[in-house]
Short mmCIF file of C-alpha atoms in Angstrom, two decimals:
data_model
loop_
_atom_site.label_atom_id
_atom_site.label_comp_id
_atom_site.label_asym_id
_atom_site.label_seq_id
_atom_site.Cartn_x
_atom_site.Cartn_y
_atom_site.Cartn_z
CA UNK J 118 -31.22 -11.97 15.46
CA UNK J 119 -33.18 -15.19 15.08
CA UNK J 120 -33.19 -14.06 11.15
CA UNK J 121 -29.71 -13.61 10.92
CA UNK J 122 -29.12 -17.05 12.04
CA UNK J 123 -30.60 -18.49 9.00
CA UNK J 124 -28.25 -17.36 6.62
CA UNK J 125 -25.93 -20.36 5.17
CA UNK J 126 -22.79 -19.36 3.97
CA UNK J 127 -22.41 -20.97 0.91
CA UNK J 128 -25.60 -19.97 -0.68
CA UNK J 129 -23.89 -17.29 -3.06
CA UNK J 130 -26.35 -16.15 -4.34
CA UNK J 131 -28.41 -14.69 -1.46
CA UNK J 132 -26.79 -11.03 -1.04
CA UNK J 133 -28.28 -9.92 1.99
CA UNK J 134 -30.59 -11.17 4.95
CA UNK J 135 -33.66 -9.47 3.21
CA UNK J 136 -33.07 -11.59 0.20
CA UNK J 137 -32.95 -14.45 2.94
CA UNK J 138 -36.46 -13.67 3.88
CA UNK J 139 -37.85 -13.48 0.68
CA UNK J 140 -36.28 -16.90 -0.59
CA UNK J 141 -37.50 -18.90 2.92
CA UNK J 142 -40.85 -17.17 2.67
CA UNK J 143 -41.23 -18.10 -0.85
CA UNK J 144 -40.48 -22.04 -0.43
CA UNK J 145 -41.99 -22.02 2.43
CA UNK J 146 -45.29 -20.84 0.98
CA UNK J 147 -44.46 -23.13 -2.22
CA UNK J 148 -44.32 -25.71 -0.23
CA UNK J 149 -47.68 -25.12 1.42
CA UNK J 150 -49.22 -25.16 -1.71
CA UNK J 151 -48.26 -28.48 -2.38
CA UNK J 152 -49.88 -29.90 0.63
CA UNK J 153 -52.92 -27.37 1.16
CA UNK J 154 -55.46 -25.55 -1.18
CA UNK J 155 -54.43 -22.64 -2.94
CA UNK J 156 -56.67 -19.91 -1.77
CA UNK J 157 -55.66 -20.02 1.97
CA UNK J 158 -52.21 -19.69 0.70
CA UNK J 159 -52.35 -16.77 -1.40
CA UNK J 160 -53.65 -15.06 1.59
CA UNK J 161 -50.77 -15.75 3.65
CA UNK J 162 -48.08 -14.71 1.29
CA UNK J 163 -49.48 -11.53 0.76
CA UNK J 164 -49.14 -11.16 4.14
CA UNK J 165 -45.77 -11.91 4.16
CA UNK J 166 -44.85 -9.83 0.99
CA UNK J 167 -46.58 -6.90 3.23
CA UNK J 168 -44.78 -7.96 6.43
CA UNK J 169 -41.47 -7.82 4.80
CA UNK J 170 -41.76 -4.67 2.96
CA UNK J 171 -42.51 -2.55 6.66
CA UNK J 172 -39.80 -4.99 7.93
CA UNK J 173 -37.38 -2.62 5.35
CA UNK J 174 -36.38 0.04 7.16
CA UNK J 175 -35.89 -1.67 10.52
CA UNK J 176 -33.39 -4.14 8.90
CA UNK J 177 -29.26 -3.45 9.37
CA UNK J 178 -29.12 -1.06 6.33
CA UNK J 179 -28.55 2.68 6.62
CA UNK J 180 -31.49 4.55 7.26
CA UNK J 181 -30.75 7.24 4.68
CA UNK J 182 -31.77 4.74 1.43
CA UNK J 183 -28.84 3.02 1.15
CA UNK J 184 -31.67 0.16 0.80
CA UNK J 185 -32.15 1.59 -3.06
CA UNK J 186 -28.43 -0.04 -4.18
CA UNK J 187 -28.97 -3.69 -3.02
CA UNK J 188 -32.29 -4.89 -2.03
CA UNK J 189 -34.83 -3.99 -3.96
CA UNK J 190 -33.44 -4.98 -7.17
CA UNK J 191 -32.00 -8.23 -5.63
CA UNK J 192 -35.03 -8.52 -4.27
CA UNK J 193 -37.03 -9.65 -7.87
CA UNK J 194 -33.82 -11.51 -9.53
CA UNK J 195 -32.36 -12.85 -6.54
CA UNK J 196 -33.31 -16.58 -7.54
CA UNK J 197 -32.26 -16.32 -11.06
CA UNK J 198 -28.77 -14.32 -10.27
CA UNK J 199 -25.88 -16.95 -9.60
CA UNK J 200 -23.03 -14.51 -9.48
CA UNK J 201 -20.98 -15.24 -6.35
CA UNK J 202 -20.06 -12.15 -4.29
CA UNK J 203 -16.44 -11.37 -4.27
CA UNK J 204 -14.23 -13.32 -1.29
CA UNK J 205 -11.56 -11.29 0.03
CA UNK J 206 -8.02 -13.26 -0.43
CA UNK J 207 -6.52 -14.07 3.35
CA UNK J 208 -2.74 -12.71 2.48
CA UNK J 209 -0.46 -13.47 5.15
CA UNK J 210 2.09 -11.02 6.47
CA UNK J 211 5.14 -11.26 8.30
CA UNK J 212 4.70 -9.78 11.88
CA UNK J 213 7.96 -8.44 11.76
CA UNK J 214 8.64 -6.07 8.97
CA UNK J 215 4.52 -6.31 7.92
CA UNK J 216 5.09 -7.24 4.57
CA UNK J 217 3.16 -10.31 2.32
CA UNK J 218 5.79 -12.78 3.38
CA UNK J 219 6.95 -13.17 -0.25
CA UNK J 220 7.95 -9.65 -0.18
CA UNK J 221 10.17 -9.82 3.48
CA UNK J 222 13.51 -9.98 1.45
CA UNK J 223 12.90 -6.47 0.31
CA UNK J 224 11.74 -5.32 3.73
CA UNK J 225 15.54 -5.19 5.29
CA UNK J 226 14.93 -7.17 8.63
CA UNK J 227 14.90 -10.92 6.73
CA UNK J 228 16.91 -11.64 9.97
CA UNK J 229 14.30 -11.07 12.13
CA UNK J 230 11.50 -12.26 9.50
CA UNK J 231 13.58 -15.39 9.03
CA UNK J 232 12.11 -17.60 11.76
CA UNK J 233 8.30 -16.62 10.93
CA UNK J 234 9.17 -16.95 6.72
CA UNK J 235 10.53 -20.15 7.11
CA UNK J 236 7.46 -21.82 8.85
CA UNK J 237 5.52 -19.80 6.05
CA UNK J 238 7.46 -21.03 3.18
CA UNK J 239 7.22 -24.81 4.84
CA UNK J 240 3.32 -24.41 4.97
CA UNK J 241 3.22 -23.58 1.48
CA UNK J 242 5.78 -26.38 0.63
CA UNK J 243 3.53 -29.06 1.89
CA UNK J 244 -0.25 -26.96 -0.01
CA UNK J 245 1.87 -26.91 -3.31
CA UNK J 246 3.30 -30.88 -2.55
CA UNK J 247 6.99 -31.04 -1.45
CA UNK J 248 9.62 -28.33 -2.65
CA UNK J 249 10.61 -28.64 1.36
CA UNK J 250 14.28 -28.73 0.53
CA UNK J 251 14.97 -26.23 -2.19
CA UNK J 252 13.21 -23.94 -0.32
CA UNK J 253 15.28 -23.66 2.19
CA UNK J 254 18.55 -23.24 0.13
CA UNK J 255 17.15 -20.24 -1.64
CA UNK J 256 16.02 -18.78 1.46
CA UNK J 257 19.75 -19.11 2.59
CA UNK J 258 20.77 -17.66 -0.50
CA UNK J 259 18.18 -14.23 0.04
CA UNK J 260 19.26 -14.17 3.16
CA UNK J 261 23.38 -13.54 2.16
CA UNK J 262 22.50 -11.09 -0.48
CA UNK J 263 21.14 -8.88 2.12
CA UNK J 264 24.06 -9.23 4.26
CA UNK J 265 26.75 -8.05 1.56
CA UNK J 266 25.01 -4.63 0.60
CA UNK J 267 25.08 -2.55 3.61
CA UNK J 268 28.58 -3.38 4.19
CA UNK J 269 30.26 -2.83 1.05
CA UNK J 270 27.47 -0.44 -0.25
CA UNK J 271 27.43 -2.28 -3.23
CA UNK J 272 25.35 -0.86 -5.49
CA UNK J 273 23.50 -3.23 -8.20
CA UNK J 274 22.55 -2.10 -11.15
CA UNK J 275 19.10 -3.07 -12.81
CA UNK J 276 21.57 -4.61 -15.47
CA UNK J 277 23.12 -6.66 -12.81
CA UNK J 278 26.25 -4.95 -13.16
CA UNK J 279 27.29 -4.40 -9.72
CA UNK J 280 29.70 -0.98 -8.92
CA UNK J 281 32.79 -0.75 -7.00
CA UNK J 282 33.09 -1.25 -3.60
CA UNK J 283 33.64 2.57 -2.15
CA UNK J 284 34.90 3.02 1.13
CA UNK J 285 33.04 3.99 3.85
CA UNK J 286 34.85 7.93 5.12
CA UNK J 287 32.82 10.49 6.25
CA UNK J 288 35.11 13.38 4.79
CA UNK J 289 34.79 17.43 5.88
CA UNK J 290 36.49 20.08 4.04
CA UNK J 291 36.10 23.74 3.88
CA UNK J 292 36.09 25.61 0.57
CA UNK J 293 35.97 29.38 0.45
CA UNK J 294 33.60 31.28 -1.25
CA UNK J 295 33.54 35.00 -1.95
CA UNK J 296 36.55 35.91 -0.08
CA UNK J 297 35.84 36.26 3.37
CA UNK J 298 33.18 33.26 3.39
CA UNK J 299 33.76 29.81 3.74
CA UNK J 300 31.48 26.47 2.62
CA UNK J 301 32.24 23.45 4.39
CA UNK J 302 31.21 20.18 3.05
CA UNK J 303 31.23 17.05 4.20
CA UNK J 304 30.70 13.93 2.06
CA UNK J 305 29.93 10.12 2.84
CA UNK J 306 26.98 9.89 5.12
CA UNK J 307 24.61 8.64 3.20
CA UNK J 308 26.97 5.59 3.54
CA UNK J 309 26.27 5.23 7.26
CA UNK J 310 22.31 5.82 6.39
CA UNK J 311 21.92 9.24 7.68
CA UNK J 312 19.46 11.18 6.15
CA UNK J 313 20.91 14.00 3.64
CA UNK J 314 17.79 15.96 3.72
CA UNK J 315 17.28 15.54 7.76
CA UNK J 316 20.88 16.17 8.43
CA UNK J 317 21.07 19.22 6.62
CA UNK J 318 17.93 20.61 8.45
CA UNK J 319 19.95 20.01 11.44
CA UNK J 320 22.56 21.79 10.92
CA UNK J 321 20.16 24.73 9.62
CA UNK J 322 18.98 24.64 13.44
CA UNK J 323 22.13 24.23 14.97
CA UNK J 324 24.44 26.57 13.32
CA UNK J 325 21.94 28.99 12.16
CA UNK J 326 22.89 29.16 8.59
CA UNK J 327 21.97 27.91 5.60
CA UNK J 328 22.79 24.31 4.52
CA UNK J 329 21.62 22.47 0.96
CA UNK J 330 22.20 18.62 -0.07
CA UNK J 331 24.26 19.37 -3.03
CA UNK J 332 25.02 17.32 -6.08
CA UNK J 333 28.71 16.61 -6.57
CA UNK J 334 30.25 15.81 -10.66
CA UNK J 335 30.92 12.39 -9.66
CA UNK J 336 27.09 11.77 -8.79
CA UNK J 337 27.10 11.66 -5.07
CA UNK J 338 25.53 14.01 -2.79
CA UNK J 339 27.11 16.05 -0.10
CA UNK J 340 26.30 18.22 2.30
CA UNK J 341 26.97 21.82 2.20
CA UNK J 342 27.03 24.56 5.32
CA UNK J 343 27.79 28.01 4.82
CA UNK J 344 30.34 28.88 7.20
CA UNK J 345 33.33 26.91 8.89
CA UNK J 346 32.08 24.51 10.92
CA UNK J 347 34.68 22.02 10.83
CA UNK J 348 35.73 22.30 14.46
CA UNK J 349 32.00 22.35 15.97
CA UNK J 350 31.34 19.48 13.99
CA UNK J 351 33.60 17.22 15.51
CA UNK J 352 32.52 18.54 18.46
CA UNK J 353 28.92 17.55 18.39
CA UNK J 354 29.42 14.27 16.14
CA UNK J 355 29.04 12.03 19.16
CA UNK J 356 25.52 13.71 19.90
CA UNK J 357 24.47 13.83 16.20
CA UNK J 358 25.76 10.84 14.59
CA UNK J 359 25.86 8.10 16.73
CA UNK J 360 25.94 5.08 14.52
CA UNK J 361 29.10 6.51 12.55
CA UNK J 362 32.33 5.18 13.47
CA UNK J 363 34.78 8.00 14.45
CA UNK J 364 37.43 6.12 12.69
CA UNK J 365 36.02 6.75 9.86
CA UNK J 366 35.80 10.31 9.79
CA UNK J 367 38.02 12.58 7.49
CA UNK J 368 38.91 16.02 7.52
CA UNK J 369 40.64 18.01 4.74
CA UNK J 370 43.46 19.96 6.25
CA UNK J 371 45.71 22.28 4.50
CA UNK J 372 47.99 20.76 2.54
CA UNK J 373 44.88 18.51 0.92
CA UNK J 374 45.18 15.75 3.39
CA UNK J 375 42.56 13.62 4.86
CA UNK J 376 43.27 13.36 8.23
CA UNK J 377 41.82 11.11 10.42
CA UNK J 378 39.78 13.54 12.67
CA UNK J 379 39.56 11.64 16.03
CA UNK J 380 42.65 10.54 17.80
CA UNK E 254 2.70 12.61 -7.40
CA UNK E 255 5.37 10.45 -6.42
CA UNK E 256 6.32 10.27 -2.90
CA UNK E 257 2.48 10.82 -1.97
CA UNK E 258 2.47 8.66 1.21
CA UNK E 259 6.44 8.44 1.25
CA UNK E 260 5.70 10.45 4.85
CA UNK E 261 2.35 9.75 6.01
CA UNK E 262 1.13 10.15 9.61
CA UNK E 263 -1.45 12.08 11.60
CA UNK E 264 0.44 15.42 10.67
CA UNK E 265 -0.47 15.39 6.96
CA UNK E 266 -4.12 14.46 7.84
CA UNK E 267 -6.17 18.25 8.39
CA UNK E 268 -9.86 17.10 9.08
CA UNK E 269 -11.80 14.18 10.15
CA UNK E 270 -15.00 14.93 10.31
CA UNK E 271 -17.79 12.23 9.87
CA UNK E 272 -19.04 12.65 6.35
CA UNK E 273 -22.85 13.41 5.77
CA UNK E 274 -24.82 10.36 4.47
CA UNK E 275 -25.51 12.10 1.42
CA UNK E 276 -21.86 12.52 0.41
CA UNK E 277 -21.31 9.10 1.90
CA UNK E 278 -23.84 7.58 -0.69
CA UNK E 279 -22.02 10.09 -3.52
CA UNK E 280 -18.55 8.44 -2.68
CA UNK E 281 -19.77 5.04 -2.46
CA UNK E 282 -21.69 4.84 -5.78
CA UNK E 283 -18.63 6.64 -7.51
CA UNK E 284 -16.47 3.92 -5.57
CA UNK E 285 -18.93 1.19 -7.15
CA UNK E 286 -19.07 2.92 -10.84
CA UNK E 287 -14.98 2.71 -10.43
CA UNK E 288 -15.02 -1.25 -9.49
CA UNK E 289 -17.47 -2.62 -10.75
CA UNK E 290 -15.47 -6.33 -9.58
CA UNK E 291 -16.15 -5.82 -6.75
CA UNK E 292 -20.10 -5.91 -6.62
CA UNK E 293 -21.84 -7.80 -3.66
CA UNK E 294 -18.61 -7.39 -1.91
CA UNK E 295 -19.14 -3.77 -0.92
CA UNK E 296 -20.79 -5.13 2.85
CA UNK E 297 -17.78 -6.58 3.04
CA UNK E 298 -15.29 -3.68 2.26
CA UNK E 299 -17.77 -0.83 4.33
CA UNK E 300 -20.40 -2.49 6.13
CA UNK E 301 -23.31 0.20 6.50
CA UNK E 302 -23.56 0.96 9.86
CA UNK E 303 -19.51 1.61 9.70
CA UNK E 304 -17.86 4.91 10.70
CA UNK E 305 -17.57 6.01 7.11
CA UNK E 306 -15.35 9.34 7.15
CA UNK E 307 -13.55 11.51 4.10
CA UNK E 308 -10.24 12.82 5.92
CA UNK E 309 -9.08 15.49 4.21
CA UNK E 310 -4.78 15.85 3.85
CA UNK E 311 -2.09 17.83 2.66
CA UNK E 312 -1.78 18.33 -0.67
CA UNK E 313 -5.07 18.07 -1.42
CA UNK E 314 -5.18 14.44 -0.60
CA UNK E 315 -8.57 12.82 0.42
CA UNK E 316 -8.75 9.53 2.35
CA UNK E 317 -11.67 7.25 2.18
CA UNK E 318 -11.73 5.59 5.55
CA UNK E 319 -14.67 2.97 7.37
CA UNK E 320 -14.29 2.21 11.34
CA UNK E 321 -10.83 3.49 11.15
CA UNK E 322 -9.02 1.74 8.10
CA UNK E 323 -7.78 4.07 5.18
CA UNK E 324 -9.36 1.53 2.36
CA UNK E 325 -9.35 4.27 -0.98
CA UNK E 326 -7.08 7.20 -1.56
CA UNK E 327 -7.81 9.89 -3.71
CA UNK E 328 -5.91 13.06 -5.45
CA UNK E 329 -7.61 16.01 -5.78
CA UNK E 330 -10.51 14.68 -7.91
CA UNK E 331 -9.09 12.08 -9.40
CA UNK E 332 -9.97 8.05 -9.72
CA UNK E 333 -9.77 6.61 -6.19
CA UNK E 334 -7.04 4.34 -5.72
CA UNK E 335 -7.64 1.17 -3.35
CA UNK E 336 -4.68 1.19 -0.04
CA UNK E 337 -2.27 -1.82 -1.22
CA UNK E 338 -4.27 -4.07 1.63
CA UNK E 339 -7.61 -3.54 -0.21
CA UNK E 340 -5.92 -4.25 -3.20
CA UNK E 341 -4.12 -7.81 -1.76
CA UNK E 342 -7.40 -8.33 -0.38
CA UNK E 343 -9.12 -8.05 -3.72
CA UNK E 344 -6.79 -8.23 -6.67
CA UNK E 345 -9.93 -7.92 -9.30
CA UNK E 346 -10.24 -4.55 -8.62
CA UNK E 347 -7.21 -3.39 -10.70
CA UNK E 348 -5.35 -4.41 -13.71
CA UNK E 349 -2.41 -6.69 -13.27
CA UNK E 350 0.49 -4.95 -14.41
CA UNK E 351 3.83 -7.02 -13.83
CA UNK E 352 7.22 -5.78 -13.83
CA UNK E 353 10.24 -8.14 -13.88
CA UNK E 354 11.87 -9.10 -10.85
CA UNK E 355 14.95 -6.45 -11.12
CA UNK E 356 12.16 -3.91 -10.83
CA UNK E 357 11.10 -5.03 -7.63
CA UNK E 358 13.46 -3.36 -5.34
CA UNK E 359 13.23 0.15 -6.47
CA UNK E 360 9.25 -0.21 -6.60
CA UNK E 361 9.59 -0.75 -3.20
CA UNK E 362 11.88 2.50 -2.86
CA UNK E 363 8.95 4.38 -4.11
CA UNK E 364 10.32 4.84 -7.67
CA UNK E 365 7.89 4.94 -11.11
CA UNK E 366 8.28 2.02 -13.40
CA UNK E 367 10.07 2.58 -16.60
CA UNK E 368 8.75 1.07 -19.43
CA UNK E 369 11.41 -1.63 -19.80
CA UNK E 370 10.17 -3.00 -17.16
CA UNK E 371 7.23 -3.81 -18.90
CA UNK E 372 8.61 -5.12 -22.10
CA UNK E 373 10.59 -7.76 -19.54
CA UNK E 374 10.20 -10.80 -20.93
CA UNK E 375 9.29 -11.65 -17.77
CA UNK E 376 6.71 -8.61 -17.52
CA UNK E 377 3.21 -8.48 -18.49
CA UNK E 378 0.64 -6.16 -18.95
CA UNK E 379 -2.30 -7.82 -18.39
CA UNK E 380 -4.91 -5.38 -20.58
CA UNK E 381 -4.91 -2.62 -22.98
CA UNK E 382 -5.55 0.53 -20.28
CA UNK E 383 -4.90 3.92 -21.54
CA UNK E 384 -3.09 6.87 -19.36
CA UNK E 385 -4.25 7.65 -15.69
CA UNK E 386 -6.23 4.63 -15.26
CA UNK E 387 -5.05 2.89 -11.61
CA UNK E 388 -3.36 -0.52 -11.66
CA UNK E 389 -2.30 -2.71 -9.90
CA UNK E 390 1.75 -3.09 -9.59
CA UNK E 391 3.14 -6.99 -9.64
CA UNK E 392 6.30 -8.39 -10.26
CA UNK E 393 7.50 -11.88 -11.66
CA UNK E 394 7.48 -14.67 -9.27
CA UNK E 395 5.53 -12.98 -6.52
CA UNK E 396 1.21 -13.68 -6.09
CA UNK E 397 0.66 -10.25 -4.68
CA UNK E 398 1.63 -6.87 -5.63
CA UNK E 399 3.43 -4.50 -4.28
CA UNK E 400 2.09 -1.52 -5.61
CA UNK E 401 -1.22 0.80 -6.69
CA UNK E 402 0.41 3.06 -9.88
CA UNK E 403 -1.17 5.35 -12.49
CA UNK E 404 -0.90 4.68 -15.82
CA UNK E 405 2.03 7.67 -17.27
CA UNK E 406 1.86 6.15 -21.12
CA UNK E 407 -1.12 3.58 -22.40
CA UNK E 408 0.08 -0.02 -22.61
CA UNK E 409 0.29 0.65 -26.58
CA UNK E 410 2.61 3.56 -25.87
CA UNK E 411 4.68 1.36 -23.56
CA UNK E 412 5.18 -1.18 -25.67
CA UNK E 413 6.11 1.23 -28.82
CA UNK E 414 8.14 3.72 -27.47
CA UNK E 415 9.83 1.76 -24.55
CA UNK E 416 11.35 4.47 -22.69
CA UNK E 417 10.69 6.56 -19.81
CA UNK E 418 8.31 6.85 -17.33
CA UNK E 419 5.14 4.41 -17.89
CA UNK E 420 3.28 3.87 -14.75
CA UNK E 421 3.67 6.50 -11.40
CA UNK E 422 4.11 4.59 -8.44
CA UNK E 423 1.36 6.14 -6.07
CA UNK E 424 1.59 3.62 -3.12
CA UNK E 425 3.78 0.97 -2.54
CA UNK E 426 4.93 -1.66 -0.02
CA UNK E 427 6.45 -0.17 3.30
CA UNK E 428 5.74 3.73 2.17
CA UNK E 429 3.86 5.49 5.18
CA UNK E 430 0.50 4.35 3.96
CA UNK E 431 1.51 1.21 3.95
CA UNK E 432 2.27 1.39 7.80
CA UNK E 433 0.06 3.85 9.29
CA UNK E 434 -3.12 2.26 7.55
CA UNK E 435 -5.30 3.13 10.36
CA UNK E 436 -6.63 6.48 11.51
CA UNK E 437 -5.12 5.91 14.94
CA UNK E 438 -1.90 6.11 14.01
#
């Protein structure tokens, strides 16, 4: 340990504590040679040389020759070779959503990032020498996009062209197929973030049939059971979905009405 | 393929077992050969006495992990790719490839990047790199990036053609890699 202790940290161009040895060894038997005749000295750094190389295998380094990639060829260039060893950049990340702080925006929680971003961006302000106010307003201004889209669900297009506001209804219908069989679909929950591909599954389990996330002509997905479930739907929404507003559930009766499906 | 780590927890993962020193020092001169930037830093990255382990995953997915933290990912026998922390940590490692700031949300939705996304004024590919060579996913305006992708089309291809599909997004901010970075998850 009293070896380790030696090492400085800004000598970049020492890559391990063997090449430590070898460089204070080396001026340190240089420097006897200045002051004291050369033959006594020759002696002793042999010694050393020998001492070192036994010294190999006890060292911090894997015992199965992971010594062959670094040390011995450091070992004869290690004065000459300035290349500095690779620091690893210190990113800082938002203890909320975990993200670089640069990147919270797109984690959907900047409400909960905002206090920790803001101290961020103010550090970063006074490094890069005062941008302290602008900051602030643009921070405002990533913080009110966020609000508006899960609201409205507006979509934005990589164009910037932004789509129509749709309204938010959940809406079941039942279709027949082959006679005797019925479908019934239900469209609109991917507005209330539900899962297509998880609520399906569901419904596999629960009703013991077969339901697919189907593709409708307009581009949206819906949800297809086989059978008429309508009924035990309603039945079981309070269970299933609980972040979905009854009030905005539809069903498709008869006469092609949607009818609001709670009282 | 897309969606690699779009799910990613202790289910997918089918053995840990601690890897034998000779396959260690197989993996880890491969892993140098790969990144060559990174050379004197490798201590650093996996210190020697470190648990070194290959986990093994679903589809055939291997995970190069040291005391517990997933630092390479590989597909079948692929290039290794560096987990987005490595890669934050050490931005040499990859080539900068930066996508305009439009692109930014769907990268983080897990979606490729189509090539005009690269011909963005904004964008910039950073060097000539031909198809399935790793890089590193930026975007305009931000210092780190936010994604490890795999070259679809070369840069030349990209820049001629200008359509469809030019890097696969592998790994990306927030994707279950992302969050369950350690084996202890």
């Amino acid at each position: 340990q009293g070896r380790r202790a030696r090492v400085r940290p800004q000598a970049h161009h020492i890559r391990n504590f063997r090449d430590c040895e070898i460089m204070g060894r080396k001026k340190r038997a240089s420097r006897k040679k200045e002051q004291h005749s050369d033959s006594e000295d020759e002696e002793n750094e042999e010694e050393t040389v020998e001492e070192n190389k036994e010294e190999a295998p006890d060292e911090p380094v894997q015992p199965d020759g992971d010594s062959d990639t670094g040390s011995e060829e450091s070992g004869s260039d290690n004065e000459e070779d300035q290349v500095s060893k690779p620091i690893g950049v210190q990113v800082e990340y938002c203890p909320k959503c975990t993200f670089p702080f640069e990147y919270c925006e797109y984690a959907g929680m900047i409400e909960q990032c905002k206090p920790g971003l803001m101290e961020w961006m103010k550090r970063k302000a006074v490094a890069t020498e005062g941008e302290g106010e602008i900051d602030e307003a643009s921070l405002e201004n990533k913080v009110k996009q966020k609000k508006k889209t899960p609201e409205g669900v507006e979509k934005m297009l990589p164009g910037g062209k932004v789509k129509k506001k749709e309204e938010n209804m959940v809406v079941i219908s039942v279709a027949s197929r082959q006679k005797r069989k019925a479908v019934t679909s239900i469209t609109g929950l991917e507005l209330f973030g539900v899962k297509l591909a998880d609520a399906a599954k569901d419904f596999k389990k629960k009703f013991s049939c077969g339901a697919a996330v189907v593709k409708t002509p307009t581009g949206k997905e819906q949800i297809d059971i086989q059978g008429e479930f309508r009924d035990q739907l309603l039945e079981m929404w309070e269970k299933q979905f609980k972040t979905i507003p009854k009030s905005a559930v539809f069903v498709v009766d008869e006469g092609k009405n949607k009818v609001a499906a709670f009282e | 393929s897309n969606a690699m780590f779009k799910k990613f927890s202790m289910e997918v993962v089918q053995s840990q077992n601690k890897t034998k020193s000779s396959v260690q020092r197989a993996i880890r001169q491969k892993l140098e050969e790969q990144f060559p930037t990174l050379e004197g830093a490798w201590d650093d990255i996996m210190p020697p006495k470190s648990d070194f382990m290959a986990v093994k995953c679903q589809n055939h997915i291997t995970l190069i992990t040291a005391d517990k933290q997933i630092l390479f990912f590989q597909e079948r026998d692929g290039p290794y790719s560096p987990c987005l922390r490595l890669l934050q940590q050490y931005p040499q490692m990859l080539p900068k490839m930066q996508c305009d700031i439009g692109a930014c949300k769907f990268i983080i939705g897990g979606s490729n990047i189509m090539c005009p996304g690269l011909t963005h004024p904004d964008a910039c590919m950073d060097e000539d790199v031909g198809v399935g060579q790793i890089v590193g996913i930026y975007v305009h305006g931000k210092e780190h990036p936010c994604g490890v992708g795999m070259m679809k089309m070369s840069t030349d291809a990209i820049r001629k053609v200008n359509k469809g599909h030019g890097i696969e997004n592998l790994h990306y901010l927030g994707d279950g890699l992302w969050h369950n970075h350690t084996l202890d998850m």
